[in-house]
Short mmCIF file of C-alpha atoms in Angstrom, two decimals:
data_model
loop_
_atom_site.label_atom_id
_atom_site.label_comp_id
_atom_site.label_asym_id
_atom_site.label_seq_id
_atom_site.Cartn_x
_atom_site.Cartn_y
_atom_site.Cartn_z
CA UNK A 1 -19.28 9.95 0.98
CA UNK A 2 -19.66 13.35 -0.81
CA UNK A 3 -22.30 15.75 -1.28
CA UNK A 4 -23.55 14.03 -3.94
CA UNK A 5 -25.13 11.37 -2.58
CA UNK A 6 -27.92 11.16 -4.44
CA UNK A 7 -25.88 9.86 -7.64
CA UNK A 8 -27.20 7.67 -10.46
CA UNK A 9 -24.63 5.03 -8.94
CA UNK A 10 -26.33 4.97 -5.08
CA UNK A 11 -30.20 4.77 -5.90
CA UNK A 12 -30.05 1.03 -5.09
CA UNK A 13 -32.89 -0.76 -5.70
CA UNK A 14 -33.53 -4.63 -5.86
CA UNK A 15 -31.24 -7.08 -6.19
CA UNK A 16 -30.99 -9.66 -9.01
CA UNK A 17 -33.00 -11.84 -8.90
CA UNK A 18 -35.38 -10.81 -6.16
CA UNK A 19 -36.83 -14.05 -5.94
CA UNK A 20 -36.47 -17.08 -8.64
CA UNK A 21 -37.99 -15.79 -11.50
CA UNK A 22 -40.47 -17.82 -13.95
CA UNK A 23 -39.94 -18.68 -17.46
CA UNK A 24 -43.17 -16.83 -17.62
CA UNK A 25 -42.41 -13.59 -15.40
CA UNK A 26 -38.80 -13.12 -17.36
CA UNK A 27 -40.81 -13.20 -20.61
CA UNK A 28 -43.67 -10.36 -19.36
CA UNK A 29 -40.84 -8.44 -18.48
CA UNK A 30 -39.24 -8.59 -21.75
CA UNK A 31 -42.25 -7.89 -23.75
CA UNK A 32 -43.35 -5.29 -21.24
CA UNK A 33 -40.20 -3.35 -21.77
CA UNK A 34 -40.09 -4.32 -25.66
CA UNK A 35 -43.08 -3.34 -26.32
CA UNK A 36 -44.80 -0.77 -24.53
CA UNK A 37 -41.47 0.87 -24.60
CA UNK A 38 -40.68 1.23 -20.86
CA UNK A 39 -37.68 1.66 -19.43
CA UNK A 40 -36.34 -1.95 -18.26
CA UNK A 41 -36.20 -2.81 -14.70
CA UNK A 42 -32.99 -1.66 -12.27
CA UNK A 43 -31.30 -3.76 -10.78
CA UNK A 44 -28.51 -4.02 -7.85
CA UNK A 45 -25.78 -5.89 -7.98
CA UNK A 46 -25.03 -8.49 -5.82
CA UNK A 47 -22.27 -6.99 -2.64
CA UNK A 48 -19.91 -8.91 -0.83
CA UNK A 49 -18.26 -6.81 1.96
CA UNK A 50 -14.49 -6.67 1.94
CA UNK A 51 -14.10 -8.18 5.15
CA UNK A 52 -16.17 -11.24 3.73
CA UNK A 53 -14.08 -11.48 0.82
CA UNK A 54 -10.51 -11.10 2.46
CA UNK A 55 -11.46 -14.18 4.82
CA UNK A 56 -10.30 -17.19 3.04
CA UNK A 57 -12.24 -19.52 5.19
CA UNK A 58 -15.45 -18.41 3.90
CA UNK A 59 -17.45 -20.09 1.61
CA UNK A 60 -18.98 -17.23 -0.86
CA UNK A 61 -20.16 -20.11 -3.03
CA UNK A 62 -23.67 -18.82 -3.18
CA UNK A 63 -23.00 -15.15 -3.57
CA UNK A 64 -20.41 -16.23 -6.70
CA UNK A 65 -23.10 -17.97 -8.07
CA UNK A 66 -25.79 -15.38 -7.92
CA UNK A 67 -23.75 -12.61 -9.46
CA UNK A 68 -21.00 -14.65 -11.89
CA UNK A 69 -23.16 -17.96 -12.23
CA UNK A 70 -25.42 -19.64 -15.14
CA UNK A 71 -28.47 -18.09 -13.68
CA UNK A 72 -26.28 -14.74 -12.74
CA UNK A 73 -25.93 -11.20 -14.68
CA UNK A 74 -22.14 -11.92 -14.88
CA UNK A 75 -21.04 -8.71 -12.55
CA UNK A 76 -20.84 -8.22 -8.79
CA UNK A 77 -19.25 -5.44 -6.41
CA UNK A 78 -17.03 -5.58 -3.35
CA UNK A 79 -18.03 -3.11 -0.84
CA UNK A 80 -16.33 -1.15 2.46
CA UNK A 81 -12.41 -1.67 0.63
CA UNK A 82 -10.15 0.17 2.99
CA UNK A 83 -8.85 3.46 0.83
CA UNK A 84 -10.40 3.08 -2.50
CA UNK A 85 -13.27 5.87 -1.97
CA UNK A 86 -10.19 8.46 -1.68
CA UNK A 87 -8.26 6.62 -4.66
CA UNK A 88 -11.18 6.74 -6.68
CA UNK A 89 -11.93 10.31 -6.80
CA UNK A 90 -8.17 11.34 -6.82
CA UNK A 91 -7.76 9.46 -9.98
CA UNK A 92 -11.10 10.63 -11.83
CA UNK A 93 -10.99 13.87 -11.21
CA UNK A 94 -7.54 14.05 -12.90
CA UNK A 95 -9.43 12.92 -16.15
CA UNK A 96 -10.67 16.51 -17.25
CA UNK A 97 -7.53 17.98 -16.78
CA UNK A 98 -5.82 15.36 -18.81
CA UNK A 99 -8.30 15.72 -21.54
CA UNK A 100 -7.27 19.50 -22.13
CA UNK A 101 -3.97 19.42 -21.89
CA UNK A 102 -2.81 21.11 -25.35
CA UNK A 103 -3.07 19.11 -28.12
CA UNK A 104 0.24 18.94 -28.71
CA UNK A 105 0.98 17.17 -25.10
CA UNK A 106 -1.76 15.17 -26.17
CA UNK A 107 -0.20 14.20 -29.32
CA UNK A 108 3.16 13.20 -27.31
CA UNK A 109 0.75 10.53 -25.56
CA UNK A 110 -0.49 8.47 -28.43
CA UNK A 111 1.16 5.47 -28.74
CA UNK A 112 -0.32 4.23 -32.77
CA UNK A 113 2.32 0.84 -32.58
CA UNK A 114 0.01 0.03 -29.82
CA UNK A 115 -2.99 0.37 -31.37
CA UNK A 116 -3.42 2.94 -29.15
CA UNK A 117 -3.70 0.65 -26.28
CA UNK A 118 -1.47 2.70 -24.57
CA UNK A 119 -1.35 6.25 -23.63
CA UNK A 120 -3.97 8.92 -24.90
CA UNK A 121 -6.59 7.75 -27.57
CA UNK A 122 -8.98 9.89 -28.64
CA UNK A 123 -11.18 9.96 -32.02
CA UNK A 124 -9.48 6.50 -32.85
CA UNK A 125 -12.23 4.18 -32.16
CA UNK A 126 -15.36 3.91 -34.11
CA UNK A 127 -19.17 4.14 -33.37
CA UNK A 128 -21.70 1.80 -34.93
CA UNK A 129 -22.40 4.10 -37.42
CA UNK A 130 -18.95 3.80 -38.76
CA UNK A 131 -18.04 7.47 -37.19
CA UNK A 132 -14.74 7.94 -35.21
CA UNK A 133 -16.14 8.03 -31.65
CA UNK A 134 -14.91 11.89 -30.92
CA UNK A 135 -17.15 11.96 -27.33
CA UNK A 136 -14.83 10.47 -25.43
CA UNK A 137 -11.12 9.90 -24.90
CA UNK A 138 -9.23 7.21 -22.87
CA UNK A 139 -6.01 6.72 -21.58
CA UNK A 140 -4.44 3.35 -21.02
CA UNK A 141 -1.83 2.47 -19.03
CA UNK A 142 -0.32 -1.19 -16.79
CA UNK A 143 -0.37 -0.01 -14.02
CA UNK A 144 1.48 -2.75 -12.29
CA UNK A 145 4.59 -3.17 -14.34
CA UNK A 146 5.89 0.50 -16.89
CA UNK A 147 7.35 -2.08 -19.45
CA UNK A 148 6.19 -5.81 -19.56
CA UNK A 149 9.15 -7.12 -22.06
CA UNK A 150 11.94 -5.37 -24.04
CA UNK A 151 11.97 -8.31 -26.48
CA UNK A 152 11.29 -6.78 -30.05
CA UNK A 153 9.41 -9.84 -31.13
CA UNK A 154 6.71 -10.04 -28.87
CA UNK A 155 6.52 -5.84 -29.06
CA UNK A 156 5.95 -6.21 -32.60
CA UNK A 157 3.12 -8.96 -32.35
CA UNK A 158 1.64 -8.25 -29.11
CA UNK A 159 1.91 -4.40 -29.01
CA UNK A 160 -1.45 -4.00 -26.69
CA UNK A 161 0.10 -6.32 -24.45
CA UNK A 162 3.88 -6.18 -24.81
CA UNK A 163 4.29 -2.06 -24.74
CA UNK A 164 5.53 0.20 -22.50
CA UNK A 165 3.63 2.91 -20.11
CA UNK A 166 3.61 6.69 -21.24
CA UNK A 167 3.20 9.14 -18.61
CA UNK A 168 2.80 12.89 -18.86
CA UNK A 169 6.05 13.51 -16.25
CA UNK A 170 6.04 17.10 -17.14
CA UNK A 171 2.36 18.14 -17.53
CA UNK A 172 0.38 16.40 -14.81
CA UNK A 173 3.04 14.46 -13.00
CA UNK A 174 0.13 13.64 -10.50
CA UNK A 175 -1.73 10.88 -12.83
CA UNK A 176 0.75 8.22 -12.64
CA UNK A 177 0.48 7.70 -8.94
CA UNK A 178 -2.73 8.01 -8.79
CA UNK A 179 -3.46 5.78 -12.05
CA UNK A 180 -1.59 2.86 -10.47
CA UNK A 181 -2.72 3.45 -6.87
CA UNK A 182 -5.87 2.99 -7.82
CA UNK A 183 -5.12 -0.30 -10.32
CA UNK A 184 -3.43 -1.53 -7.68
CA UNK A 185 -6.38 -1.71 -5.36
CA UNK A 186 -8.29 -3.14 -7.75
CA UNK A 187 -6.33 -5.67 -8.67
CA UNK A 188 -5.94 -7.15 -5.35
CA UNK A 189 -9.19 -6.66 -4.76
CA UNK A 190 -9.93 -8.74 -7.53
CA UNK A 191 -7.24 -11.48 -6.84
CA UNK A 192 -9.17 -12.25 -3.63
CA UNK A 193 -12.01 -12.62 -5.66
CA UNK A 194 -10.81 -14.85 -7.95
CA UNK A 195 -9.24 -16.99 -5.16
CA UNK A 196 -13.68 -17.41 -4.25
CA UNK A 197 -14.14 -17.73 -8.00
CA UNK A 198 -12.21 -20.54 -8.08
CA UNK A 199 -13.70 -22.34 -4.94
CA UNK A 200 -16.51 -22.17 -6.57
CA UNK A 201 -16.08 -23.06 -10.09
CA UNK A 202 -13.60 -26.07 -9.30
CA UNK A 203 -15.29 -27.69 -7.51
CA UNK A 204 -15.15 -31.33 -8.45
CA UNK A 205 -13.25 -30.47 -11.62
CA UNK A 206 -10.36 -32.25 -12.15
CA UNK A 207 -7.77 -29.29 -12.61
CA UNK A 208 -3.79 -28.69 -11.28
CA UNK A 209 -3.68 -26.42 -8.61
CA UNK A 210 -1.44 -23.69 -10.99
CA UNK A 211 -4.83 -23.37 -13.67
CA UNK A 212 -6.93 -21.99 -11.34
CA UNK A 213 -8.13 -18.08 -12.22
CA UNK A 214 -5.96 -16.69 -9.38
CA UNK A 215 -2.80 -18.39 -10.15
CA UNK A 216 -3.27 -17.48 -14.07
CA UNK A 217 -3.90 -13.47 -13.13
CA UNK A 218 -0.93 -13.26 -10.07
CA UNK A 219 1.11 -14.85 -12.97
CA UNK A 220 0.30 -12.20 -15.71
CA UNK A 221 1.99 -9.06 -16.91
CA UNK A 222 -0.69 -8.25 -18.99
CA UNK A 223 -3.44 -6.05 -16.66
CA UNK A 224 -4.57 -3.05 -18.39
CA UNK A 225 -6.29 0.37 -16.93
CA UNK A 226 -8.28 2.75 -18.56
CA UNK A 227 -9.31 6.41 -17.39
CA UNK A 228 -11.92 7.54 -19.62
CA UNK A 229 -13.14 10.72 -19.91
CA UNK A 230 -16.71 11.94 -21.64
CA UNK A 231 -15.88 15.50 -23.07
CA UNK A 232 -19.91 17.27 -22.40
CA UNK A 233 -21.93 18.52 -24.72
CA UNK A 234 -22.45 21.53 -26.07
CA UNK A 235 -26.29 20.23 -26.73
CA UNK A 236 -28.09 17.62 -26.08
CA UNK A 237 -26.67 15.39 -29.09
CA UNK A 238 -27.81 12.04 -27.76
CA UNK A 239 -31.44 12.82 -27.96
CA UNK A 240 -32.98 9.62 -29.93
CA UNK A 241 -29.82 7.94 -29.53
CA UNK A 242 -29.91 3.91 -28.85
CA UNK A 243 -29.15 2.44 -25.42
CA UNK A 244 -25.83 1.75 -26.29
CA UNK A 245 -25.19 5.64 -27.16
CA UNK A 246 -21.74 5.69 -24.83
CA UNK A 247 -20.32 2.31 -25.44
CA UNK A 248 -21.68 -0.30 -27.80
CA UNK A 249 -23.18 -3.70 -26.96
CA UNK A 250 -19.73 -6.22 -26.10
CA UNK A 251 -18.78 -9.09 -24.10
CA UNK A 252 -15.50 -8.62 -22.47
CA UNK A 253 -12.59 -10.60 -24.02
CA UNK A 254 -10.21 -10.98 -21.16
CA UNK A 255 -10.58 -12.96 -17.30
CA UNK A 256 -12.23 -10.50 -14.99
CA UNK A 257 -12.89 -6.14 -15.21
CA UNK A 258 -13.06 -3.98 -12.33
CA UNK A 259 -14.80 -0.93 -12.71
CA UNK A 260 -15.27 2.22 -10.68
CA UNK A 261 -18.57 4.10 -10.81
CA UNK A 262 -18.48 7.21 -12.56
CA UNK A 263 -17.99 10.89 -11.93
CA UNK A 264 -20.22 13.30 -13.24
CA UNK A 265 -19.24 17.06 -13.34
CA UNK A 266 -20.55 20.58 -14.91
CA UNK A 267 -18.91 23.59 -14.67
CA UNK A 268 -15.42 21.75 -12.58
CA UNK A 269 -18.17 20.91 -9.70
CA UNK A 270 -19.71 17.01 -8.98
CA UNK A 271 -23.20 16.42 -9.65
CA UNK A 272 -25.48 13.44 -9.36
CA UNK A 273 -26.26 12.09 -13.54
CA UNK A 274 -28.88 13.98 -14.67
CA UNK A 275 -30.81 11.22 -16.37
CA UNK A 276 -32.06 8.00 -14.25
CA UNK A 277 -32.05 5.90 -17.89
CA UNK A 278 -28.37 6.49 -17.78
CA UNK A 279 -25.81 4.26 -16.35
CA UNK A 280 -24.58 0.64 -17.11
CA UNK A 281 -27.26 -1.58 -18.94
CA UNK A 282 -26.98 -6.08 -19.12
CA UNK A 283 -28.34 -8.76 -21.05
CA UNK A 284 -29.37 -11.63 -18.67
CA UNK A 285 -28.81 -15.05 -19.92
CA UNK A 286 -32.36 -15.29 -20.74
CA UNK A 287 -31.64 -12.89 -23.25
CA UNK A 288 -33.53 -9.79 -20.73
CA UNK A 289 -31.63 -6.54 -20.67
CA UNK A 290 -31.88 -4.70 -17.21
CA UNK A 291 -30.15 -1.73 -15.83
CA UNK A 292 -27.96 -2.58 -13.15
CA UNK A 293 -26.44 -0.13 -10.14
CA UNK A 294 -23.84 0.12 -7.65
CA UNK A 295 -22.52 2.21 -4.87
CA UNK A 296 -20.11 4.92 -5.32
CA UNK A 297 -18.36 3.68 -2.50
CA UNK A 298 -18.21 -0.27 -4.28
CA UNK A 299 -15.94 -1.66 -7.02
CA UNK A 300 -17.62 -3.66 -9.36
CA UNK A 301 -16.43 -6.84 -10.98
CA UNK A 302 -17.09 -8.53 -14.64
CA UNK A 303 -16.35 -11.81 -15.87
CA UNK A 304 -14.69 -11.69 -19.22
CA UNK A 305 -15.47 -14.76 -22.19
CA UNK A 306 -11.89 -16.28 -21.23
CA UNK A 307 -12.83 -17.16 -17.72
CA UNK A 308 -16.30 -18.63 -18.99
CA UNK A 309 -14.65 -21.44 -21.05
CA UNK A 310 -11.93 -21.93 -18.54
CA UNK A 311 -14.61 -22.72 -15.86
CA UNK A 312 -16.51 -24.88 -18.59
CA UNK A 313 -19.43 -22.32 -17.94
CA UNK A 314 -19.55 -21.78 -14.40
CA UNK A 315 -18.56 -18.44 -14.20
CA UNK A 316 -20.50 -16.39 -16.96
CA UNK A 317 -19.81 -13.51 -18.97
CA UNK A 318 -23.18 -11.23 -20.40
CA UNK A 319 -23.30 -8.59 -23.02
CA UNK A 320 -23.15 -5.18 -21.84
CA UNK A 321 -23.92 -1.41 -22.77
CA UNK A 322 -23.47 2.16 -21.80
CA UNK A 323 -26.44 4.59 -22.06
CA UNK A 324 -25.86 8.48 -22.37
CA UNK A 325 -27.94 10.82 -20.51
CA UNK A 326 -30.61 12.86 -22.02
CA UNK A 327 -32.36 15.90 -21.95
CA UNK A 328 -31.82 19.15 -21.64
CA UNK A 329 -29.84 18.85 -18.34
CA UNK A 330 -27.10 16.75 -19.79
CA UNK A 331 -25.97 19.77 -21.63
CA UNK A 332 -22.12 20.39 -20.62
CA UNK A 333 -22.18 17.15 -18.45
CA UNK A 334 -18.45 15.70 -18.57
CA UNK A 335 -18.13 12.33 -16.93
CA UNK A 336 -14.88 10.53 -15.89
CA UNK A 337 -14.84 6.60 -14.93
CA UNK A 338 -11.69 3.66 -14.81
CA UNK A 339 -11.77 -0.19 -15.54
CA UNK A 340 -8.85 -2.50 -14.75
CA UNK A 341 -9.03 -5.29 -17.50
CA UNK A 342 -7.42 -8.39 -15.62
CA UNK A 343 -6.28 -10.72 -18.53
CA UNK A 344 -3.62 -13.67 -18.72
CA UNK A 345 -0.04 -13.48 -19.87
CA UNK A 346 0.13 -13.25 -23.26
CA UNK A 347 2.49 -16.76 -22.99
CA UNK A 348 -0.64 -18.16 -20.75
CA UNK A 349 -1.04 -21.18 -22.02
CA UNK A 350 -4.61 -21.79 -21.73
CA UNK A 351 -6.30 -25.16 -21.83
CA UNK A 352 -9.47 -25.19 -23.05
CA UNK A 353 -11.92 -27.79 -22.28
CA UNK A 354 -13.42 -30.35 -25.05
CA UNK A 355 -16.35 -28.38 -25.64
CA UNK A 356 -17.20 -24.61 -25.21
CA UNK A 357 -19.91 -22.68 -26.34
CA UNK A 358 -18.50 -19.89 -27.56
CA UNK A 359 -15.69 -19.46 -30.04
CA UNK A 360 -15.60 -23.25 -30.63
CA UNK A 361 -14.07 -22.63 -34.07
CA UNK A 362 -11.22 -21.20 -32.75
CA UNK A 363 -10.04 -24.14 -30.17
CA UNK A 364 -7.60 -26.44 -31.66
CA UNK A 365 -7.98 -30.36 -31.54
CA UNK A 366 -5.39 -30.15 -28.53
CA UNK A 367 -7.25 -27.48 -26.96
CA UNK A 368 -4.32 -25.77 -26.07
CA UNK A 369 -3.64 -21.80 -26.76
CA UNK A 370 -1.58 -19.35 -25.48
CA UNK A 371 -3.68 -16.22 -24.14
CA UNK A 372 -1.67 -14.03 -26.96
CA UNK A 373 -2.41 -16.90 -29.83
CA UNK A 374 -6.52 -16.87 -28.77
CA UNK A 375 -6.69 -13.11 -28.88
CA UNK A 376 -4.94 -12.52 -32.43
CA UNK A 377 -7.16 -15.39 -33.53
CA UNK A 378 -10.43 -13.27 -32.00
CA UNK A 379 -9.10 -10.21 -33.86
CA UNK A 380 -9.07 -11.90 -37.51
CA UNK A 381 -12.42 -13.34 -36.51
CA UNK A 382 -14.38 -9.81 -35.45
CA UNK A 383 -12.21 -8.14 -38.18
CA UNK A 384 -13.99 -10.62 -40.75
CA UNK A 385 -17.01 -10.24 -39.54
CA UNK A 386 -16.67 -6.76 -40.12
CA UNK A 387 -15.90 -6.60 -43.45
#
């Protein structure tokens, strides 16, 4: 742990849910914080220690439930992993330094066949306001495999999936190690949590052995990192800005995310955030939004819509939100975070069961879709929506 230990990401305060909550004590809450316009309550997520988690003999049934289930906020965090706290910071702090490389580097990075989805993005995604998003830029990358497939076909329609890695060799020669030393870790991490996912969500469900979540993510060559970096402020231009002011309200499309928790620097030194209101913010499935925390020191985990209809609802995915600091102090605040998107193979062929709540529409009468075939049919849906 690091001088900063007094970061947004370790004030830990209860857990969710502290005790079964009421029908009647959700609903105060949600007018209280409606309302009256107080902040809405923190949460912590639920933690299962590495050591727990590695043991395969251990039933984590109940702590799956609490964080991924019906009743859960649909993210949990792994704490004590051997090696990540070093990982983590070697790969975040690279993040400014990638950010202002000359433009022209820069330019070298973007990969448009890809959508951008891999390499350096910056000013190509959009707010809600319709604005490019200019306060932030990413950089995706696999960071298990460089080039998934060299078959021009499946380039051409899966290019988010199907492309190749693009590293800055010559510039900063020191982010590709670190960028998949640090997937790595996360994805194993998160392959032993699927393996408790799946103890928990099968049960009694009448599946092969092959379908589980596990089996369809050791399968995949379709994982996908992303180092973002916050450029800071000059001024404080997120004053009277939403809670969504970093990254819009979403539910994540894939199987499972890890996420680190972020860095926060001024003037090339850490600091703790400089606004408590900041941070990572969930709707419950009650439809109450709460901010929820966790250590510096923990990897957290999300469930993604695809493993909620493949486990008929047992695992859950919830709507999420970044909020921007405020104030004064978050003038020239940069901040630096990484999620690992765990997804299937884009030839997953995913069987659906007869009824799902969500995307219904898009579910043949077979119920059968490959992973690639359910995400272009997302796309056309949220690009129709949009228009």
């Amino acid at each position: 742990m690091n001088s900063v230990s007094q970061s947004l990401c370790q004030r830990l305060p209860y857990r969710w849910p502290p005790s079964p909550p009421s029908v009647s004590r959700v609903a105060s809450i949600q007018i209280m914080s409606s309302s009256s316009g107080l902040q809405p309550p923190t949460v912590r997520t639920v933690s299962i220690s590495y050591d727990q988690l590695k043991d395969k003999s251990a039933d984590l049934s109940p702590k799956i439930e609490e964080g991924f289930g019906p009743s859960g906020l649909g993210i949990l965090s792994i704490s004590n992993v051997p090696g990540y706290i070093s990982l983590r910071q070697n790969l975040l702090r690279l993040a400014p330094r990638l950010a202002n490389l000359s433009e022209d580097v820069r330019k070298e990075l973007e990969d448009p066949a890809s959508r951008y989805n891999f390499g350096w993005s910056h000013g190509k995604e959009k707010l809600g306001s319709g604005k490019p998003d200019t306060l932030k830029g990413s950089f995706y990358a696999n960071p298990i495999i460089d080039t998934p497939t060299r078959e021009p076909s499946l380039i051409q329609r899966y290019p988010s999936y199907c492309g190749s890695n693009i590293w800055p060799h010559a510039t900063l020669p020191d982010l590709e190690t670190a960028f998949k030393a640090l997937g790595k870790l996360i994805l194993d991490v998160g392959m032993l949590l699927a393996y408790h996912c799946d103890r928990y969500a099968l049960k009694g469900m009448k599946v092969f052995e092959n379908e589980g979540l596990e089996r369809i993510l050791h399968r995949s060559r379709c994982h996908k990192g992303r180092l973002l970096y916050y450029f800071p402020a000059e001024h404080n231009i997120h004053e009277g800005d939403s809670m969504s002011s970093w990254c819009g309200w979403h539910t994540d499309h894939g199987s499972l995310t890890g996420l680190t928790c972020a860095l926060f620097m001024r003037d090339s030194a850490e600091i703790s955030c400089p606004d408590d209101a900041a941070g990572l913010y969930v709707k419950s499935r009650t439809g109450q939004i709460v901010k929820v925390v966790y250590g510096e020191e923990e990897i957290a985990y999300q469930i993604g819509e695809t493993t909620e209809v493949l486990s008929r609802g047992q695992l859950c995915a919830t709507p999420h939100c970044v909020r921007a600091p405020k104030g004064d102090e978050a003038t020239g605040v940069e901040r630096s975070t990484f999620a690992l998107f765990m997804q299937p193979d884009w030839d997953e062929k995913l069987k659906f069961p007869p009824v799902v709540h969500i995307h219904q529409e898009l579910i043949p009468s077979n119920g059968s879709l490959t992973f690639g075939e359910y995400t272009e049919k997302l796309l056309d849906k949220y690009y129709h929506l949009k228009m």
